[in-house]
Amino acid sequence: MSITKRNFGTFEGQDVDLYTLTNKNGMSVSIMTYGGAMVNILTEDRNGKFADVILGFDDVYGYINDDTYQGALIGRYCNRIHQGKFSIDGVEYQLNVNEENVSNHLHGGHKGYDKRLWNVLYTSDYNEPSISLTLVDEDGMENYPGTVNVNVIYTLTEDNSIKIEYFATTDKPTPINLTNHSYFNLNGYDSGDILNHRAQLYTDKFTPFNENFCPTGEIASVKGTAYDFTSPKAVADAVNDTEDEQIRINLGVDNSFYYGRKGIMKHFATLYAPESGRILDTYSDQTAMQFYCGNYLKGVPGKNGSKLGYRNSICLETQYTPNTPNNDWLPSCIVYPGETYHFTTIYKFSHD
């Protein structure tokens, strides 16, 4: 069990550090201060061979130039707010719009948390290695109301889980929705597509989207749709379902699945790679998860000359449903002064 630190480059004249947490089993996760991003996750397969199972880049400069949010912490509001508009207590706000083709505010805007340098509050190798990152998001950034103090704690546990705890407080009412945007390939980041990965999602509900990629207002049943992952099935069976209009529009699966009540830890998903035997179980006390199959990756160079290619990864983004500030039928994402935003997500790795 250990924590190591090395330089990973510079950003705006400041050093970017990469911290590697290793547990007693030899599993490790590397986290950098730029974007609070997970850069590497090394875990073993059924034969005891270790491989890095998330996509990314060899140094910070790849992440700086990236527009796909590789491994990053996302905020102040992950996913979409339609037209960047919302109201709180009768006051209307207009955020910066950065998904201009459909007039949405996406993943925190032009300079979300993925494009910021985080501070290290502490590291600890007592019992289980962990790192605590902090960020001050000033009032008016991307036109959000209120100064938000964010704290994210990554812990690598003895049972090969990466626990991510999200905390935030604010001095004005504001929407907060944080997630991690890692792209997983359980055969290794350089092993090609994920079409043979088998997925099971422990919900029978999803939120169909409209022409702006925002929820229509319906919490629908997955029964009879390409989104029915209530039993394990190959990802190919969903992403190649050309009869489904939303699959065609998104070039594959990129939708929000609904899990209900917040604050209750739930088993969200199981992802399994038959080739390597690796298994990833996702747990969270959030209300929804964006399940995204790398439909918009364009093959740019990644780690060690690999390609960040079309459908060669899966994101499991635990969060509120998209456009929550404008949908009263969804659990509220508005945080008020005196309240603490707090959610936990666990990515547990194992093998058959």
Short mmCIF file of C-alpha atoms in Angstrom, two decimals:
data_model
loop_
_atom_site.label_atom_id
_atom_site.label_comp_id
_atom_site.label_asym_id
_atom_site.label_seq_id
_atom_site.Cartn_x
_atom_site.Cartn_y
_atom_site.Cartn_z
CA MET A 1 0.00 0.00 0.00
CA SER A 2 1.53 3.30 -1.06
CA ILE A 3 1.10 6.76 -2.58
CA THR A 4 3.63 8.17 -5.04
CA LYS A 5 3.78 11.54 -6.77
CA ARG A 6 5.43 12.75 -9.96
CA ASN A 7 5.25 15.72 -12.28
CA PHE A 8 2.83 15.34 -15.20
CA GLY A 9 3.50 18.66 -16.95
CA THR A 10 2.39 22.26 -16.44
CA PHE A 11 -0.82 24.24 -16.87
CA GLU A 12 -0.93 28.04 -16.95
CA GLY A 13 2.57 28.15 -15.49
CA GLN A 14 1.79 25.80 -12.59
CA ASP A 15 2.97 22.25 -12.05
CA VAL A 16 0.49 19.45 -12.59
CA ASP A 17 1.09 16.48 -10.29
CA LEU A 18 0.12 12.86 -10.80
CA TYR A 19 -0.57 10.82 -7.66
CA THR A 20 -0.66 7.02 -7.80
CA LEU A 21 -2.52 5.11 -5.09
CA THR A 22 -1.65 1.41 -4.78
CA ASN A 23 -3.37 -1.10 -2.52
CA LYS A 24 -2.09 -4.33 -0.95
CA ASN A 25 -3.32 -6.34 -3.96
CA GLY A 26 -1.19 -4.39 -6.42
CA MET A 27 -4.12 -2.56 -7.98
CA SER A 28 -3.47 1.14 -8.57
CA VAL A 29 -5.25 4.31 -9.66
CA SER A 30 -3.46 7.47 -10.79
CA ILE A 31 -5.11 10.87 -10.34
CA MET A 32 -3.80 14.21 -11.56
CA THR A 33 -4.44 17.69 -10.25
CA TYR A 34 -5.53 19.01 -13.66
CA GLY A 35 -9.24 18.29 -13.93
CA GLY A 36 -9.03 15.98 -10.92
CA ALA A 37 -8.87 13.27 -13.57
CA MET A 38 -8.25 9.57 -13.23
CA VAL A 39 -5.40 8.89 -15.66
CA ASN A 40 -4.69 5.18 -15.10
CA ILE A 41 -6.43 2.26 -13.42
CA LEU A 42 -4.30 -0.89 -13.30
CA THR A 43 -6.20 -4.02 -12.33
CA GLU A 44 -5.72 -7.72 -12.98
CA ASP A 45 -7.57 -10.15 -15.22
CA ARG A 46 -8.48 -13.80 -14.64
CA ASN A 47 -4.86 -14.81 -15.32
CA GLY A 48 -3.38 -12.30 -12.90
CA LYS A 49 -2.21 -9.98 -15.68
CA PHE A 50 -2.48 -6.26 -14.92
CA ALA A 51 -3.66 -3.76 -17.54
CA ASP A 52 -4.73 -0.13 -17.60
CA VAL A 53 -8.50 -0.11 -18.15
CA ILE A 54 -9.26 3.55 -18.88
CA LEU A 55 -8.52 5.66 -21.93
CA GLY A 56 -6.43 8.80 -21.72
CA PHE A 57 -3.13 10.45 -22.60
CA ASP A 58 0.58 10.20 -21.75
CA ASP A 59 0.85 13.68 -20.21
CA VAL A 60 -1.29 16.62 -19.17
CA TYR A 61 -1.03 18.31 -22.55
CA GLY A 62 -3.22 15.66 -24.15
CA TYR A 63 -5.90 16.40 -21.57
CA ILE A 64 -5.58 20.16 -22.01
CA ASN A 65 -6.26 19.79 -25.73
CA ASP A 66 -8.98 17.18 -25.26
CA ASP A 67 -12.69 17.94 -25.65
CA THR A 68 -14.05 14.52 -24.58
CA TYR A 69 -13.54 14.91 -20.79
CA GLN A 70 -11.24 11.90 -20.44
CA GLY A 71 -11.22 10.71 -16.80
CA ALA A 72 -12.16 14.15 -15.48
CA LEU A 73 -14.25 15.49 -12.65
CA ILE A 74 -17.21 17.32 -14.20
CA GLY A 75 -19.05 20.34 -12.77
CA ARG A 76 -20.55 22.66 -11.71
CA TYR A 77 -23.31 20.84 -13.55
CA CYS A 78 -22.48 17.71 -15.53
CA ASN A 79 -24.54 16.80 -18.58
CA ARG A 80 -26.94 19.29 -20.19
CA ILE A 81 -29.01 22.30 -19.22
CA HIS A 82 -31.17 23.31 -22.17
CA GLN A 83 -30.30 26.78 -23.51
CA GLY A 84 -28.26 27.26 -20.33
CA LYS A 85 -31.37 28.69 -18.67
CA PHE A 86 -32.98 27.93 -15.32
CA SER A 87 -34.76 29.73 -12.51
CA ILE A 88 -34.34 29.54 -8.75
CA ASP A 89 -36.98 31.12 -6.51
CA GLY A 90 -38.23 33.24 -9.40
CA VAL A 91 -34.80 34.50 -10.48
CA GLU A 92 -33.74 33.49 -13.99
CA TYR A 93 -30.12 32.68 -14.84
CA GLN A 94 -28.38 32.36 -18.20
CA LEU A 95 -25.29 30.16 -18.30
CA ASN A 96 -22.75 30.09 -21.11
CA VAL A 97 -23.83 27.81 -23.96
CA ASN A 98 -21.07 25.55 -25.26
CA GLU A 99 -23.05 22.88 -27.14
CA GLU A 100 -24.17 25.33 -29.73
CA ASN A 101 -25.73 22.96 -32.28
CA VAL A 102 -28.52 22.18 -29.80
CA SER A 103 -28.21 25.30 -27.60
CA ASN A 104 -27.17 23.53 -24.39
CA HIS A 105 -24.85 24.24 -21.50
CA LEU A 106 -22.79 21.03 -21.31
CA HIS A 107 -20.52 19.68 -18.55
CA GLY A 108 -19.94 23.02 -16.84
CA GLY A 109 -19.43 25.21 -19.88
CA HIS A 110 -16.32 26.50 -21.63
CA LYS A 111 -14.13 26.10 -18.54
CA GLY A 112 -15.73 23.51 -16.33
CA TYR A 113 -14.03 21.62 -13.54
CA ASP A 114 -12.28 19.40 -16.10
CA LYS A 115 -10.28 22.44 -17.30
CA ARG A 116 -9.28 23.69 -13.84
CA LEU A 117 -6.31 22.96 -11.60
CA TRP A 118 -7.37 21.33 -8.35
CA ASN A 119 -5.57 21.66 -5.02
CA VAL A 120 -4.50 18.70 -2.92
CA LEU A 121 -5.90 19.07 0.59
CA TYR A 122 -4.23 15.90 1.81
CA THR A 123 -3.09 12.40 0.92
CA SER A 124 -3.30 9.50 3.34
CA ASP A 125 -2.03 5.93 3.26
CA TYR A 126 -3.49 5.12 6.66
CA ASN A 127 -5.50 1.90 6.28
CA GLU A 128 -6.44 2.65 2.64
CA PRO A 129 -4.69 5.12 0.29
CA SER A 130 -6.70 8.25 -0.50
CA ILE A 131 -6.34 11.75 -1.91
CA SER A 132 -8.54 14.76 -1.17
CA LEU A 133 -8.87 17.43 -3.88
CA THR A 134 -10.42 20.86 -3.50
CA LEU A 135 -11.59 23.59 -5.85
CA VAL A 136 -13.09 27.03 -5.31
CA ASP A 137 -15.59 27.82 -8.07
CA GLU A 138 -16.14 31.57 -7.89
CA ASP A 139 -19.46 33.36 -8.14
CA GLY A 140 -20.15 34.19 -11.80
CA MET A 141 -17.92 31.50 -13.35
CA GLU A 142 -19.74 30.41 -16.51
CA ASN A 143 -22.49 32.71 -15.13
CA TYR A 144 -23.40 30.40 -12.25
CA PRO A 145 -24.69 32.06 -9.06
CA GLY A 146 -22.70 31.67 -5.86
CA THR A 147 -19.20 30.66 -4.84
CA VAL A 148 -19.01 26.90 -4.48
CA ASN A 149 -16.37 25.09 -2.43
CA VAL A 150 -15.85 21.59 -3.79
CA ASN A 151 -14.09 18.64 -2.16
CA VAL A 152 -13.64 15.28 -3.90
CA ILE A 153 -12.00 12.35 -2.12
CA TYR A 154 -10.67 9.34 -4.03
CA THR A 155 -10.01 6.20 -1.96
CA LEU A 156 -8.59 2.90 -3.21
CA THR A 157 -10.00 0.22 -0.93
CA GLU A 158 -8.72 -3.21 0.03
CA ASP A 159 -11.47 -4.91 -2.01
CA ASN A 160 -10.24 -3.24 -5.23
CA SER A 161 -12.85 -0.49 -5.27
CA ILE A 162 -12.33 3.14 -6.19
CA LYS A 163 -14.59 5.16 -3.92
CA ILE A 164 -15.30 8.74 -5.02
CA GLU A 165 -16.94 11.03 -2.46
CA TYR A 166 -18.28 14.37 -3.68
CA PHE A 167 -18.89 17.30 -1.32
CA ALA A 168 -19.86 20.91 -2.09
CA THR A 169 -21.21 23.97 -0.29
CA THR A 170 -22.39 27.31 -1.65
CA ASP A 171 -23.12 30.85 -0.47
CA LYS A 172 -26.05 31.28 -2.93
CA PRO A 173 -28.68 28.85 -4.23
CA THR A 174 -27.20 27.06 -7.24
CA PRO A 175 -27.48 23.81 -9.21
CA ILE A 176 -24.71 21.29 -8.48
CA ASN A 177 -24.25 17.98 -10.29
CA LEU A 178 -20.82 16.32 -10.14
CA THR A 179 -19.53 13.16 -11.78
CA ASN A 180 -16.43 11.41 -13.07
CA HIS A 181 -16.12 10.95 -16.84
CA SER A 182 -13.75 7.98 -17.18
CA TYR A 183 -13.88 5.86 -20.34
CA PHE A 184 -13.58 2.18 -19.40
CA ASN A 185 -12.38 -0.73 -21.51
CA LEU A 186 -12.03 -3.81 -19.31
CA ASN A 187 -9.69 -5.51 -21.78
CA GLY A 188 -7.28 -2.57 -21.62
CA TYR A 189 -7.28 0.91 -23.10
CA ASP A 190 -5.58 -0.26 -26.32
CA SER A 191 -7.64 -3.39 -26.98
CA GLY A 192 -10.19 -2.12 -29.50
CA ASP A 193 -13.97 -1.95 -29.31
CA ILE A 194 -16.21 -2.84 -26.38
CA LEU A 195 -18.96 -4.50 -28.41
CA ASN A 196 -18.42 -7.85 -26.65
CA HIS A 197 -18.58 -6.30 -23.18
CA ARG A 198 -21.70 -7.48 -21.40
CA ALA A 199 -23.67 -4.94 -19.39
CA GLN A 200 -26.42 -5.26 -16.81
CA LEU A 201 -28.13 -2.14 -15.45
CA TYR A 202 -30.17 -2.57 -12.30
CA THR A 203 -33.10 -0.40 -13.32
CA ASP A 204 -36.00 -0.76 -15.72
CA LYS A 205 -36.39 2.98 -16.29
CA PHE A 206 -34.74 5.53 -18.57
CA THR A 207 -35.44 9.10 -19.68
CA PRO A 208 -35.96 9.44 -23.44
CA PHE A 209 -34.51 12.63 -24.92
CA ASN A 210 -35.87 15.21 -27.35
CA GLU A 211 -34.23 16.96 -30.30
CA ASN A 212 -32.07 18.94 -27.86
CA PHE A 213 -30.74 15.76 -26.17
CA CYS A 214 -32.66 16.71 -23.01
CA PRO A 215 -35.35 14.59 -21.28
CA THR A 216 -38.80 14.72 -22.82
CA GLY A 217 -40.44 14.71 -19.38
CA GLU A 218 -41.13 10.99 -19.40
CA ILE A 219 -39.64 8.30 -17.18
CA ALA A 220 -40.11 5.36 -19.53
CA SER A 221 -39.84 1.61 -19.23
CA VAL A 222 -36.90 -0.02 -20.97
CA LYS A 223 -39.03 -3.07 -21.76
CA GLY A 224 -39.09 -3.74 -25.48
CA THR A 225 -36.41 -1.13 -26.24
CA ALA A 226 -32.71 -1.23 -27.07
CA TYR A 227 -32.13 0.17 -23.58
CA ASP A 228 -33.26 -2.98 -21.79
CA PHE A 229 -30.17 -4.07 -19.88
CA THR A 230 -32.16 -5.61 -17.01
CA SER A 231 -30.47 -8.90 -17.90
CA PRO A 232 -26.84 -9.09 -19.04
CA LYS A 233 -26.39 -8.56 -22.76
CA ALA A 234 -23.64 -7.65 -25.20
CA VAL A 235 -23.24 -3.95 -25.82
CA ALA A 236 -23.38 -4.73 -29.55
CA ASP A 237 -27.00 -5.84 -29.17
CA ALA A 238 -27.94 -2.29 -28.15
CA VAL A 239 -25.66 -0.03 -30.16
CA ASN A 240 -26.40 -1.86 -33.41
CA ASP A 241 -30.17 -1.60 -32.99
CA THR A 242 -30.78 0.67 -35.97
CA GLU A 243 -34.54 0.40 -35.50
CA ASP A 244 -34.28 2.67 -32.45
CA GLU A 245 -34.42 6.36 -33.41
CA GLN A 246 -32.41 7.54 -30.42
CA ILE A 247 -29.69 4.98 -31.12
CA ARG A 248 -29.50 6.28 -34.71
CA ILE A 249 -29.34 9.92 -33.60
CA ASN A 250 -26.62 9.22 -31.03
CA LEU A 251 -24.67 6.73 -33.18
CA GLY A 252 -25.14 4.30 -30.28
CA VAL A 253 -26.14 4.34 -26.63
CA ASP A 254 -25.81 7.67 -24.81
CA ASN A 255 -28.73 7.97 -22.45
CA SER A 256 -29.71 8.55 -18.85
CA PHE A 257 -31.04 5.65 -16.81
CA TYR A 258 -33.17 6.46 -13.78
CA TYR A 259 -32.66 4.81 -10.37
CA GLY A 260 -34.94 6.86 -8.16
CA ARG A 261 -34.51 8.12 -4.63
CA LYS A 262 -31.27 9.95 -3.84
CA GLY A 263 -29.21 9.30 -0.75
CA ILE A 264 -29.70 5.52 -0.83
CA MET A 265 -26.73 3.43 -1.99
CA LYS A 266 -27.79 1.27 -4.95
CA HIS A 267 -26.18 -1.22 -7.29
CA PHE A 268 -26.25 0.62 -10.63
CA ALA A 269 -24.43 -1.59 -13.11
CA THR A 270 -22.26 -4.61 -13.81
CA LEU A 271 -19.89 -4.54 -16.78
CA TYR A 272 -18.10 -7.75 -17.82
CA ALA A 273 -15.44 -8.43 -20.45
CA PRO A 274 -15.52 -12.11 -21.50
CA GLU A 275 -12.05 -11.91 -23.08
CA SER A 276 -10.19 -10.80 -19.93
CA GLY A 277 -12.71 -11.86 -17.29
CA ARG A 278 -12.61 -8.42 -15.69
CA ILE A 279 -15.77 -7.21 -13.97
CA LEU A 280 -16.71 -3.65 -13.00
CA ASP A 281 -19.59 -3.09 -10.58
CA THR A 282 -20.87 0.46 -10.09
CA TYR A 283 -22.68 1.63 -6.95
CA SER A 284 -24.00 5.07 -6.07
CA ASP A 285 -26.50 6.97 -3.93
CA GLN A 286 -27.29 9.27 -6.85
CA THR A 287 -30.53 9.18 -8.85
CA ALA A 288 -29.38 8.45 -12.42
CA MET A 289 -26.51 7.31 -14.60
CA GLN A 290 -25.48 8.34 -18.10
CA PHE A 291 -24.46 5.19 -19.98
CA TYR A 292 -22.32 6.22 -22.94
CA CYS A 293 -20.47 3.97 -25.38
CA GLY A 294 -17.86 6.31 -26.86
CA ASN A 295 -19.97 7.11 -29.91
CA TYR A 296 -18.29 10.46 -30.55
CA LEU A 297 -14.63 9.54 -30.09
CA LYS A 298 -12.75 10.27 -33.29
CA GLY A 299 -9.60 8.20 -33.08
CA VAL A 300 -7.21 10.88 -31.81
CA PRO A 301 -3.89 9.60 -30.42
CA GLY A 302 -4.00 8.45 -26.81
CA LYS A 303 -1.68 6.59 -24.45
CA ASN A 304 1.38 4.96 -25.99
CA GLY A 305 0.21 5.59 -29.55
CA SER A 306 -3.22 4.01 -29.03
CA LYS A 307 -6.35 5.59 -30.48
CA LEU A 308 -9.33 7.05 -28.62
CA GLY A 309 -11.63 5.31 -31.02
CA TYR A 310 -15.29 5.01 -31.83
CA ARG A 311 -17.06 2.58 -29.48
CA ASN A 312 -13.89 1.42 -27.74
CA SER A 313 -14.97 2.50 -24.24
CA ILE A 314 -17.92 2.91 -21.90
CA CYS A 315 -18.70 5.74 -19.47
CA LEU A 316 -20.72 5.08 -16.31
CA GLU A 317 -21.50 8.61 -15.14
CA THR A 318 -23.52 8.66 -11.91
CA GLN A 319 -25.39 11.96 -11.62
CA TYR A 320 -28.72 13.74 -11.68
CA THR A 321 -30.79 13.38 -14.84
CA PRO A 322 -29.92 15.93 -17.57
CA ASN A 323 -31.68 19.31 -17.43
CA THR A 324 -32.84 18.68 -13.86
CA PRO A 325 -33.08 22.43 -12.98
CA ASN A 326 -35.89 22.75 -15.53
CA ASN A 327 -37.80 19.61 -14.56
CA ASP A 328 -39.79 19.78 -11.34
CA TRP A 329 -40.73 16.10 -11.64
CA LEU A 330 -37.12 15.09 -10.94
CA PRO A 331 -35.27 15.19 -7.59
CA SER A 332 -33.95 18.71 -7.05
CA CYS A 333 -30.30 19.49 -7.77
CA ILE A 334 -30.45 22.96 -6.19
CA VAL A 335 -28.17 23.43 -3.18
CA TYR A 336 -28.85 26.26 -0.73
CA PRO A 337 -26.51 28.01 1.71
CA GLY A 338 -26.17 25.92 4.85
CA GLU A 339 -26.67 22.65 2.93
CA THR A 340 -23.97 20.22 1.83
CA TYR A 341 -24.08 18.44 -1.49
CA HIS A 342 -22.78 14.92 -0.79
CA PHE A 343 -22.87 11.83 -2.98
CA THR A 344 -20.68 8.73 -3.28
CA THR A 345 -19.85 6.50 -6.24
CA ILE A 346 -17.98 3.21 -6.04
CA TYR A 347 -16.30 1.45 -8.96
CA LYS A 348 -15.49 -2.09 -7.78
CA PHE A 349 -13.16 -4.23 -9.88
CA SER A 350 -12.94 -8.02 -9.84
CA HIS A 351 -12.63 -10.93 -12.30
CA ASP A 352 -14.18 -14.30 -12.94
#
